[in-house]
Short mmCIF file of C-alpha atoms in Angstrom, two decimals:
data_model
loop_
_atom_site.label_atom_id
_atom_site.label_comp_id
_atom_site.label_asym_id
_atom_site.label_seq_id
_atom_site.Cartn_x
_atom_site.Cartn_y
_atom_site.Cartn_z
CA UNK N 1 109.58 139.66 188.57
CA UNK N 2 106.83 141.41 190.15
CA UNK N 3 103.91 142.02 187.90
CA UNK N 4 100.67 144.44 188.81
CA UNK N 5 97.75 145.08 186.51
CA UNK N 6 95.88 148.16 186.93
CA UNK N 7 92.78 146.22 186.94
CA UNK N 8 89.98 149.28 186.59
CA UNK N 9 91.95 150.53 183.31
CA UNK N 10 91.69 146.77 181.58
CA UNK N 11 89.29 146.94 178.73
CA UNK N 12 89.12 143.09 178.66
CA UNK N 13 91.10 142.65 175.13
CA UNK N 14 92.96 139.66 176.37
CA UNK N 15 95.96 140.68 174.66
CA UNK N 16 97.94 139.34 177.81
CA UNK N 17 96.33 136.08 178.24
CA UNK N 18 96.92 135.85 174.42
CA UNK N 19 100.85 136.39 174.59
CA UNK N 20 101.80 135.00 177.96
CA UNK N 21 99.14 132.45 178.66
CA UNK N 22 101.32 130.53 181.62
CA UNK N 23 100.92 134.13 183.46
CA UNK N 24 97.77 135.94 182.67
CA UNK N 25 94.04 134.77 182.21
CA UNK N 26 90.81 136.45 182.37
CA UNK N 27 88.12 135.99 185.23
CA UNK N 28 84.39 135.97 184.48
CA UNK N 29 83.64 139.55 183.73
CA UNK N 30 86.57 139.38 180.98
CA UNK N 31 89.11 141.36 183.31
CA UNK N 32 92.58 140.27 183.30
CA UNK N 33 94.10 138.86 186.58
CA UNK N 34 97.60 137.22 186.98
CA UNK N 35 96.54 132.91 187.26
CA UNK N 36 98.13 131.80 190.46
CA UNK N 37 101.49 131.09 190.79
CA UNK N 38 101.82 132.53 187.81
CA UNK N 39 104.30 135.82 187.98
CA UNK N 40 107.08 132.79 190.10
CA UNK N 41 107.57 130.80 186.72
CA UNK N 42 107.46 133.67 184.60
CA UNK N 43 109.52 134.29 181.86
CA UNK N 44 110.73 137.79 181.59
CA UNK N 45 110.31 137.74 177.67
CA UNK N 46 106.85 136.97 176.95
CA UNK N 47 105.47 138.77 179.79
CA UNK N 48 107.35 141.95 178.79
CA UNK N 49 105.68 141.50 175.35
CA UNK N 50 102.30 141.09 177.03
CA UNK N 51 102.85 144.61 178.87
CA UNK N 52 103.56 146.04 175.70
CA UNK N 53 101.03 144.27 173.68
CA UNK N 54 97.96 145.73 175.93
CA UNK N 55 96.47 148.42 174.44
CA UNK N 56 95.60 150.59 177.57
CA UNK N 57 99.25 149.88 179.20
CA UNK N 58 97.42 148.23 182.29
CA UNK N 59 100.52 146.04 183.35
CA UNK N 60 103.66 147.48 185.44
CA UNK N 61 106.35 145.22 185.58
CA UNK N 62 109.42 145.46 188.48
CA UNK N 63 112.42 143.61 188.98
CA UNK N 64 113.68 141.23 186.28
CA UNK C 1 110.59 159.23 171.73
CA UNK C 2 113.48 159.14 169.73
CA UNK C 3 112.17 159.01 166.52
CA UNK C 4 111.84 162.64 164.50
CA UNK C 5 110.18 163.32 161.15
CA UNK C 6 110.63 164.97 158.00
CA UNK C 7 108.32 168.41 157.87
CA UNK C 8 104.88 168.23 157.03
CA UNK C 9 104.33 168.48 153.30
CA UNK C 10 101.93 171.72 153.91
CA UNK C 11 100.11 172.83 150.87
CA UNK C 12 101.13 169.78 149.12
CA UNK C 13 99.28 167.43 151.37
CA UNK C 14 98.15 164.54 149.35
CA UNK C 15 94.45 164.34 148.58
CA UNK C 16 93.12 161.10 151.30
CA UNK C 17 91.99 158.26 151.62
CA UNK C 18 93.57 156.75 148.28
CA UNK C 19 92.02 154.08 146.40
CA UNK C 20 93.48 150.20 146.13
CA UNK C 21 94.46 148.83 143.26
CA UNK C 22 94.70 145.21 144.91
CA UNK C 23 92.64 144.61 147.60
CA UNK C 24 94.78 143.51 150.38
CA UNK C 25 98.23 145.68 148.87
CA UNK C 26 98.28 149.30 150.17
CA UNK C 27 96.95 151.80 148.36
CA UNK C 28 99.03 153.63 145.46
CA UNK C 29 100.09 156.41 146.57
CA UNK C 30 100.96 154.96 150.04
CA UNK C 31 104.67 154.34 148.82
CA UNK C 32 105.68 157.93 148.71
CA UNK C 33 103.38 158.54 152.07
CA UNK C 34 105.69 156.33 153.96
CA UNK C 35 108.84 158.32 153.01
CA UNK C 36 107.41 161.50 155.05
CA UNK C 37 108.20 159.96 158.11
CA UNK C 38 105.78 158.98 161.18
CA UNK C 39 103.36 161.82 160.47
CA UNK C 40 102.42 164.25 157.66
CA UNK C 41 99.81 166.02 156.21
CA UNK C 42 96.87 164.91 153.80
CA UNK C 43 94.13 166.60 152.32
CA UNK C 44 90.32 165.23 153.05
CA UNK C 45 87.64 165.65 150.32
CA UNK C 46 86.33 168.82 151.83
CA UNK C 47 89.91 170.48 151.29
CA UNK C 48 90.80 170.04 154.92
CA UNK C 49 94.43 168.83 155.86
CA UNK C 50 94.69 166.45 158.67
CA UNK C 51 97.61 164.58 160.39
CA UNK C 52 98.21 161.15 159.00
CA UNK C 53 100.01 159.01 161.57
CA UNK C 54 102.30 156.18 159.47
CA UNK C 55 104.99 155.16 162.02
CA UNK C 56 104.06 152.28 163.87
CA UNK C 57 106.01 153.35 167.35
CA UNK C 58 103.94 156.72 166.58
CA UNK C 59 101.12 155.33 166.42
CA UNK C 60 100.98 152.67 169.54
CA UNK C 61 101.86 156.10 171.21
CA UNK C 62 99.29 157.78 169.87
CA UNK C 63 96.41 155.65 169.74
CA UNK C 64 95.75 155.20 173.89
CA UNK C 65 96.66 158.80 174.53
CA UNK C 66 93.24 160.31 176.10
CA UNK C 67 94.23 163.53 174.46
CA UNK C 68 93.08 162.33 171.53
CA UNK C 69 89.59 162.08 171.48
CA UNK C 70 87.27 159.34 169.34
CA UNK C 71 83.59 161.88 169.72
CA UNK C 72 82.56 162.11 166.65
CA UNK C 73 80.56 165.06 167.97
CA UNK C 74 83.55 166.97 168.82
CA UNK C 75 83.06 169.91 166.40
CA UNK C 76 86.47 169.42 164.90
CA UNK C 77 86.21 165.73 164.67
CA UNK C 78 87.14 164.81 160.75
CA UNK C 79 85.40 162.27 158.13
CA UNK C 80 86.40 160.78 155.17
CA UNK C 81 83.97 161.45 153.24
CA UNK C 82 80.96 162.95 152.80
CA UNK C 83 79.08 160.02 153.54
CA UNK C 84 79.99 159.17 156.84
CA UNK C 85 79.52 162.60 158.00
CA UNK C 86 76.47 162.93 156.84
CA UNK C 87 75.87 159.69 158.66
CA UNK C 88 77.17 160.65 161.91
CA UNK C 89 75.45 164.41 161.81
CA UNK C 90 72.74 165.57 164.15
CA UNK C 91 72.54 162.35 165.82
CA UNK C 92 73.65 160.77 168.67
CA UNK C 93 77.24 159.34 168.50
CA UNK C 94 77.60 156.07 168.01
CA UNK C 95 78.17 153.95 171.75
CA UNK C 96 81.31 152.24 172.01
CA UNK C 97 83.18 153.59 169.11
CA UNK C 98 82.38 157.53 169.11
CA UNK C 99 82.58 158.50 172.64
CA UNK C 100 85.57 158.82 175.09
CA UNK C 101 86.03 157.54 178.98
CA UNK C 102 84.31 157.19 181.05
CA UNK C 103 81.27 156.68 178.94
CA UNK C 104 83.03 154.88 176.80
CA UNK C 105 84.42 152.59 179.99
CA UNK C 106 80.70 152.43 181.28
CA UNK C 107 79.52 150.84 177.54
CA UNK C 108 82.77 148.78 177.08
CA UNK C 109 82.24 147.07 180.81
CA UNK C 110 79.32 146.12 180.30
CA UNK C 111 79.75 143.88 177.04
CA UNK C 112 83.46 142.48 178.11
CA UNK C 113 82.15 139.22 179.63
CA UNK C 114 80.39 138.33 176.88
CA UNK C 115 83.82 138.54 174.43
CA UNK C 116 86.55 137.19 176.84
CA UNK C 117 88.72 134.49 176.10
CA UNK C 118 86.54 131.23 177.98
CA UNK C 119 83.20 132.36 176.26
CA UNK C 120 84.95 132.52 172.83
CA UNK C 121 86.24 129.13 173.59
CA UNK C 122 83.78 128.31 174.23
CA UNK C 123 81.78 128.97 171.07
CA UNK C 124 84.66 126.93 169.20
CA UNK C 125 82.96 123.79 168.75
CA UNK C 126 79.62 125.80 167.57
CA UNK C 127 81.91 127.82 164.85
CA UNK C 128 83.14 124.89 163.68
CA UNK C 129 79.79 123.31 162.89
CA UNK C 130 78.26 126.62 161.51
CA UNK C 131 81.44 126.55 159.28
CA UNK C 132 80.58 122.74 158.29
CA UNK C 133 77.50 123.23 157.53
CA UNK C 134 77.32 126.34 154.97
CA UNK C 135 80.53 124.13 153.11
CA UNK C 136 78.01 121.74 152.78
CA UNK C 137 75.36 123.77 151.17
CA UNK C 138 78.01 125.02 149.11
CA UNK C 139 79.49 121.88 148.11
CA UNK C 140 75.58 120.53 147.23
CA UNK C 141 75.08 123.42 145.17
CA UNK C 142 78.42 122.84 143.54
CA UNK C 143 80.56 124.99 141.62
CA UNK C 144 80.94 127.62 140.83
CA UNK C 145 80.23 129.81 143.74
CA UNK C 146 80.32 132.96 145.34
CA UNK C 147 82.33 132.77 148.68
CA UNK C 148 81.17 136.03 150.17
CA UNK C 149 77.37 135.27 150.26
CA UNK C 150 77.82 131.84 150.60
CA UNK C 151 80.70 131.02 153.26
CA UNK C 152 82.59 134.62 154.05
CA UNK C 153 79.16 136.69 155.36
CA UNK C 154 76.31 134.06 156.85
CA UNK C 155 79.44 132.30 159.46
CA UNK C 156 80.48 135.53 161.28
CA UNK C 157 76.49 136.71 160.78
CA UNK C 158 75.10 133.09 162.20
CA UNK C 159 78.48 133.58 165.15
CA UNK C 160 77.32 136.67 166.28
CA UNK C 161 73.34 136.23 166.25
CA UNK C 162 74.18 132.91 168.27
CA UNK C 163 76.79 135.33 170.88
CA UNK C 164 73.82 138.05 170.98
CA UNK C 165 71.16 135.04 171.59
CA UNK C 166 69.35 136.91 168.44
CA UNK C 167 66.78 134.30 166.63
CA UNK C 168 69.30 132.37 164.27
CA UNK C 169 66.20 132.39 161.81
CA UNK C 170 66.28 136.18 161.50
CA UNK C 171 70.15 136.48 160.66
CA UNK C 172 69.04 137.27 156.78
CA UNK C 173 67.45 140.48 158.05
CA UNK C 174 70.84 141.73 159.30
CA UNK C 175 73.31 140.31 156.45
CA UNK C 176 72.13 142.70 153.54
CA UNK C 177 71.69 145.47 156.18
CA UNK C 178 74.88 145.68 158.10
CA UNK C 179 77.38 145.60 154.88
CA UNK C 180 74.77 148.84 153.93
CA UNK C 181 75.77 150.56 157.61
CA UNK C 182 79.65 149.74 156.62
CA UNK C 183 80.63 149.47 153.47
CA UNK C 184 77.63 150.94 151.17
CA UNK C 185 79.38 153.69 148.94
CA UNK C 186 78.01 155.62 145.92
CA UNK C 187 74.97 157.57 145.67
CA UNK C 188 72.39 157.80 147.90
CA UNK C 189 74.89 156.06 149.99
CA UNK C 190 74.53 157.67 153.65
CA UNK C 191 70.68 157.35 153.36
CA UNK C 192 70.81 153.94 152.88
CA UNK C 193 73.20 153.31 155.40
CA UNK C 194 71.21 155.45 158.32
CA UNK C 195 67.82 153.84 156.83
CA UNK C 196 69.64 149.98 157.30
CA UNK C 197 70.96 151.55 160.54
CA UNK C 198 67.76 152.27 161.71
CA UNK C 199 65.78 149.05 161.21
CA UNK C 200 68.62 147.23 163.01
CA UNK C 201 67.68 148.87 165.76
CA UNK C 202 64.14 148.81 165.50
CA UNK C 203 64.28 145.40 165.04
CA UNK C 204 66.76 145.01 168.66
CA UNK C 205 64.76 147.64 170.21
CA UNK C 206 61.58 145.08 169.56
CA UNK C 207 64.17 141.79 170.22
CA UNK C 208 64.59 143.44 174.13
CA UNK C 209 61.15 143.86 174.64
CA UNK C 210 60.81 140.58 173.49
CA UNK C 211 63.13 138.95 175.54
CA UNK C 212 62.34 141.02 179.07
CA UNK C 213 59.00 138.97 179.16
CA UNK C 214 60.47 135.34 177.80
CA UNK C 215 64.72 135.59 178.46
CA UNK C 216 66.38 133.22 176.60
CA UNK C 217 70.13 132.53 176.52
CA UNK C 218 72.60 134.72 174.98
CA UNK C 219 74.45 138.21 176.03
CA UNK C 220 71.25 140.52 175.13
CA UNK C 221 70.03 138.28 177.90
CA UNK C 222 72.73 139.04 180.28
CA UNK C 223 72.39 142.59 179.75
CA UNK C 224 68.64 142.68 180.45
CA UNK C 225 69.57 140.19 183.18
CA UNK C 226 72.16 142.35 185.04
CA UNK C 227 72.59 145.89 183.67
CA UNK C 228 68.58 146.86 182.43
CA UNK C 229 66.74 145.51 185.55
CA UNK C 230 69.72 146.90 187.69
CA UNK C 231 69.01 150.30 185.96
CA UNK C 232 72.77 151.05 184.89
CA UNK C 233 71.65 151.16 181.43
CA UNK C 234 68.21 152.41 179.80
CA UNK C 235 66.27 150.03 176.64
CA UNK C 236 67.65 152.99 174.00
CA UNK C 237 70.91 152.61 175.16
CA UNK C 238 71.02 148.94 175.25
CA UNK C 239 69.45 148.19 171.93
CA UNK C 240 71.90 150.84 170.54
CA UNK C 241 75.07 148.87 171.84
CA UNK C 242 73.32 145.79 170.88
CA UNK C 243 73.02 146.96 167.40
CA UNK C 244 76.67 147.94 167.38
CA UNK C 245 77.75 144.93 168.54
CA UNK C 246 75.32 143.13 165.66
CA UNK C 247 76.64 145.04 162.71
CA UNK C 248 80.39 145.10 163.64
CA UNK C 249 80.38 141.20 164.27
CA UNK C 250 79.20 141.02 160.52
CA UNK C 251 80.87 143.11 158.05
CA UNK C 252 84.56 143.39 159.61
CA UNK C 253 85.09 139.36 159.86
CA UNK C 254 83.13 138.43 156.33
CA UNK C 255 86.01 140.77 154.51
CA UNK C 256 88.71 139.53 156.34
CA UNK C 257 87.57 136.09 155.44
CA UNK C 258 87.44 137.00 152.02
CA UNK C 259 90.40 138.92 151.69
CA UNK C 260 92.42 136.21 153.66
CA UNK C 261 91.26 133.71 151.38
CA UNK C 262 92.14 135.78 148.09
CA UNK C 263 95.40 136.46 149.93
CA UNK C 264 96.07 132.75 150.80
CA UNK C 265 95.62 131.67 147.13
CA UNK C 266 97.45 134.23 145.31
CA UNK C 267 100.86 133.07 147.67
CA UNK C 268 100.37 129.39 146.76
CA UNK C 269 103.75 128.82 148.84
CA UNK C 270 102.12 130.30 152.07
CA UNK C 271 99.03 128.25 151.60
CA UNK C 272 101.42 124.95 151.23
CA UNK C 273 103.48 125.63 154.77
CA UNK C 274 99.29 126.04 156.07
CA UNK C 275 98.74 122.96 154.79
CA UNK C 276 101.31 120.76 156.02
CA UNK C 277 101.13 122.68 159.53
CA UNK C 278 98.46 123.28 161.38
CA UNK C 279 100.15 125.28 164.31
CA UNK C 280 100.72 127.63 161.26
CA UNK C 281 97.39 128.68 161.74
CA UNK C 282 97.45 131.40 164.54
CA UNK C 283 100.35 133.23 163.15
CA UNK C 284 99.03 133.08 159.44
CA UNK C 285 95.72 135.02 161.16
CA UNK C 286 97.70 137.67 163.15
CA UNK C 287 99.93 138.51 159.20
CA UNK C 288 96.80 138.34 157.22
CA UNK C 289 95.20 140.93 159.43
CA UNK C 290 98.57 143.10 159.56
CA UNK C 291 98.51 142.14 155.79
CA UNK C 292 95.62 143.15 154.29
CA UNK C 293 94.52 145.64 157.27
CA UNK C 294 91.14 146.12 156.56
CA UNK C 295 90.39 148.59 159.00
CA UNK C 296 92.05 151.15 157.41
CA UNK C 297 91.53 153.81 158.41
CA UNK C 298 90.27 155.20 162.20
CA UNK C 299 89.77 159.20 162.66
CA UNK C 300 90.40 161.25 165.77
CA UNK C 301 90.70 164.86 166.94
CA UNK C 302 93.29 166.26 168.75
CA UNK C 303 91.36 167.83 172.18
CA UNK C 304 94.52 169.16 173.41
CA UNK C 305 98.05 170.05 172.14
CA UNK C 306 100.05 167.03 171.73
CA UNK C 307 103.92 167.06 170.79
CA UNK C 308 105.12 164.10 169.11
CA UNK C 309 107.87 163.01 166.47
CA UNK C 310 109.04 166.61 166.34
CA UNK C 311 105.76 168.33 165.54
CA UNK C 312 103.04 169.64 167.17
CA UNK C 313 99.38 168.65 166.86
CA UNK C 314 97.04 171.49 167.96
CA UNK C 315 94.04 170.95 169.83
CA UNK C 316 91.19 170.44 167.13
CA UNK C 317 93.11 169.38 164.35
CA UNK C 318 92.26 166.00 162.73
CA UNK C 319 94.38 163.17 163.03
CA UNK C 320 93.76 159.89 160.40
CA UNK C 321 95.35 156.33 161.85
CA UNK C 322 96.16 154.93 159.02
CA UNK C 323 96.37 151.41 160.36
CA UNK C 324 97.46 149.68 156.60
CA UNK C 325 100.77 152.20 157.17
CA UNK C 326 101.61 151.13 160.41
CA UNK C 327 101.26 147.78 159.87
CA UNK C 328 103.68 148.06 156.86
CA UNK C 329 106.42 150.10 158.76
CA UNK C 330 109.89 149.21 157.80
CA UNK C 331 111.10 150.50 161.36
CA UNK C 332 108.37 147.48 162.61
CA UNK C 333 108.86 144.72 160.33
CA UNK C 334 111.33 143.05 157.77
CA UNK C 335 110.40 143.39 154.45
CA UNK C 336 107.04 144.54 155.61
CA UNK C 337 105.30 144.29 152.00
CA UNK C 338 106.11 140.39 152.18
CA UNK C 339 102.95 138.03 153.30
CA UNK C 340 104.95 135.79 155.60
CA UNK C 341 102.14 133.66 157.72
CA UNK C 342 105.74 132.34 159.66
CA UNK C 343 106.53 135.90 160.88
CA UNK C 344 105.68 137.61 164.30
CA UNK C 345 103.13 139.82 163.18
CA UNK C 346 101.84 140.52 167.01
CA UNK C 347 102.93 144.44 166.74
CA UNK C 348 100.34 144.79 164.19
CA UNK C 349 97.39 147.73 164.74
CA UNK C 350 94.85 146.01 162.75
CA UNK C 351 92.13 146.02 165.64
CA UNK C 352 93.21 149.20 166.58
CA UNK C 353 94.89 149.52 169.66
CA UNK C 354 93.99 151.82 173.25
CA UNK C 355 90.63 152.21 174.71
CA UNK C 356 88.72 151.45 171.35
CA UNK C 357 90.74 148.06 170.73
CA UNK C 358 88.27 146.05 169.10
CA UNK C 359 86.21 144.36 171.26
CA UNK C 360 85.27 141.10 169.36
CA UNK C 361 88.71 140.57 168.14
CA UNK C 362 89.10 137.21 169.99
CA UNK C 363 86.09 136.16 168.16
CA UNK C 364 87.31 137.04 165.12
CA UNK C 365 90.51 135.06 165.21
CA UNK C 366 88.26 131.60 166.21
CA UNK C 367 86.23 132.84 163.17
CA UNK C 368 89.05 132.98 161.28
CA UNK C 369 91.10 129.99 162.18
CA UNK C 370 88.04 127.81 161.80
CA UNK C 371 87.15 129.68 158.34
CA UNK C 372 90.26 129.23 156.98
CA UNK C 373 90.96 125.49 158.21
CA UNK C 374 87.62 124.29 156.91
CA UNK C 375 87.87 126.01 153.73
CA UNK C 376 90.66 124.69 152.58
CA UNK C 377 90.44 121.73 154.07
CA UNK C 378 87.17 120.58 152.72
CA UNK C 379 88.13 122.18 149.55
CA UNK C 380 91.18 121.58 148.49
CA UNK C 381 91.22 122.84 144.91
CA UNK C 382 89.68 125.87 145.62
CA UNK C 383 90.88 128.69 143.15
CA UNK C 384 89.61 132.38 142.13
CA UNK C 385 88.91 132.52 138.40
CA UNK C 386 89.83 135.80 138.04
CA UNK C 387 92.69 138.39 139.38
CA UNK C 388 92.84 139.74 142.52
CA UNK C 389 92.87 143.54 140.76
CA UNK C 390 89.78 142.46 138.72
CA UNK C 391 87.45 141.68 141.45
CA UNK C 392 84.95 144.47 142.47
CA UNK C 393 86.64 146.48 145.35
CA UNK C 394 84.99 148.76 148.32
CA UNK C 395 85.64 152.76 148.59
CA UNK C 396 88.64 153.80 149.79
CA UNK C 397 86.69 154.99 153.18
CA UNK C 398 84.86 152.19 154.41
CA UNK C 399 86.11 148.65 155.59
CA UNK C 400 88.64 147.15 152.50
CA UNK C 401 87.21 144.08 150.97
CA UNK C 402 85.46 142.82 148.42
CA UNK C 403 82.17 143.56 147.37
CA UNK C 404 82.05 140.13 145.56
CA UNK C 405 84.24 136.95 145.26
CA UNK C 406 83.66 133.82 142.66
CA UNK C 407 85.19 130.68 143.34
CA UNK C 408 85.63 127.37 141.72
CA UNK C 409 87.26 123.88 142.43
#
């Protein structure tokens, strides 16, 4: 699965991190960012509720 | 969008916001609301109608479109009651919460490092001994007591003064003053609210000064640190999102401690599964604040046309998010009228959702885990000697809670 977050739009509410934790974090200025490694072991359920959990629809997922 | 609605009920547009019987059940009246569909038509006090968005799918379309605007300056832009406009007229709007992007992106990047997940864990271990130590003054004192003043207001108050780097010893100044800014109701109500307003910032406005000659350690700090002396924000501005920050880190987390703990006791059978498992504890936060949605309920103003769920919302008409009836939508949840801490309640729009998603609200679930945990964990035999319909409630139009809340054990 190929996951981008539109990184400018984030308004830091963690949402992501919150739902799929083994994929997303935040970085020191409370900006989402994908941890590394982390869209290979992805599961497809969790991080599709992540995209839809984030309030500003900042994540664009491709593939399965 | 698939879904369509019911027509508006035009001239008989309910009169808005209704009142609650029980503080964390939905208004009566709210019943027959959610049989209109996604969106109708209610009536505010000053006899204008306004779009009331219900459906939840609606609504998490709704809420991030930038077509809807959150200015409370916008000439059109609605209030529930006289109060609040009052409040919000011939003055600036409010940062953060009352403006659109991109000022609203400039404010909101500023303040996201302080509220990310890391810092708020952060701040765990120092939540947990703020919590300790106010059950100790309370247990000392003995019972009965009253859990608002004593457990539900000073935790989030001493939380966010420690966040801020604000003087822990002037928290008192701020308690009695933000509930005015947020919750005050009655007569004379605005005036105290813009007066309590006021000396907040006053009192940041001297804080800053304060702290630009001796810095100290907290995210007033960091501002002065990295936006003030960089010049990408002026001292107004910054005490005014300071203040913000201050009174919105009090009032919305005391009631939802309150409320969740009223809630908690009154479904015994809930509390028990809490007891016996702590992992409980996450999920029973996420379906008390879908629950009790105390937020209800967040304005807009339509800036352009939008077409949704078969109607059309013209540019300037008012839109109410009711936030209780999308968090109680059938089409969303089971049984949605059910307090089930074991269901996913994640869909819920009980910080809001878009742009103006509540910043803090990763702080506010550590406050509440830690609340709740300690609570009941210290003391077990807590119990509310009285009803939930017979404590004292807030108006319909400010933040649902109590404005009191007696305990015993």
């Amino acid at each position: 699965m190929e996951i981008s977050i539109a990184t400018e739009r984030c308004i830091g509410a963690a949402m992501c991190a919150l739902t799929a934790p083994e994929v997303f974090t935040q970085d020191d200025d409370g900006v989402s960012r994908l941890l590394p490694g982390g869209a290979e072991g992805a599961h497809g359920t969790s991080v599709r509720e992540a995209a839809r959990a984030c309030p500003v629809q900042a994540i664009t997922l491709r593939g399965d | 969008m698939t879904e369509t609605s019911s027509p508006p009920a035009g001239s008989e547009a309910p009169a808005y916001p209704m009142t609650r019987a029980c503080p964390y059940q939905m208004p009566v009246g709210y019943e027959e609301l959610r049989e209109n569909g996604p969106l109708t038509k209610v009536t505010l006090y000053d006899g204008r109608q306004v779009w009331l968005v219900i459906g939840n799918e609606v609504g998490r379309a709704l809420f991030p479109d930038p077509r809807l605007s959150s200015n409370v300056l916008h000439p059109g832009f609605p209030f529930l009651a006289p109060r609040i406009a009052a409040q919000t007229q011939q003055r600036a709007a409010p940062p953060l919460v009352g403006v659109d992007d991109p000022e609203h992106a400039r404010q909101r990047r500023m303040v996201i490092p302080g509220f990310g997940i890391r810092r708020v864990s952060a701040l765990r271990p120092e939540i947990e001994r703020i919590a300790n130590g106010l059950i100790d003054e309370m247990l000392d004192r003995g019972s009965p007591a009253e859990l608002l003043s004593q457990y539900a207001l000073p935790l989030p108050s001493a939380v966010i003064c420690a966040l801020l780097g604000v003087p822990y010893e002037d928290r008192g100044y701020f308690d009695e003053r933000s509930r005015q800014v947020l919750s005050s109701s009655g007569e004379g109500a605005a005036e105290r609210a813009r007066k309590a307003f006021t000396e907040i910032l006053v009192y940041l406005h001297e804080l800053v000064a304060k702290k630009e000659k001796q810095p100290g350690d907290g995210l007033v700090d960091e501002l002065i640190a990295h936006q003030l002396e960089e010049g990408s924000v002026d001292r107004d501005e910054l005490a005014l999102i300071c203040s913000l920050l201050l009174v919105s880190g009090h009032e919305t987390t005391s009631n939802m401690i309150a409320l969740g703990t009223v809630t908690l006791l009154e479904h015994p059978e809930q509390l028990a599964l809490l007891r016996q498992d702590d992992t409980l504890l996450p999920g029973a936060v996420e379906e008390l604040m879908r629950f009790t949605s105390i937020g209800d309920v967040l304005m807009r103003v339509a800036a352009e046309d939008i077409e949704i769920a078969g109607q059309t919302i013209r540019a300037g008409d008012g839109v109410a998010m009711s936030t209780m009836l999308m968090n109680r939508d059938p089409h969303a949840w089971e049984n949605p009228d059910t307090f089930d801490i074991t269901r996913s309640a994640g869909r819920h729009v009980a910080f809001g959702y878009g742009i103006h998603q509540c910043i803090g609200q990763n702080l506010a679930r550590a406050e509440m885990e830690i609340a709740f945990r300690t609570l009941f964990r210290r003391i077990p035999n807590l119990r509310v000697p009285v009803r939930s319909e017979e404590l004292p409630l807030n108006a319909p139009y400010v933040l649902q809670g109590v404005a009191e809340l007696p305990v015993e054990w």
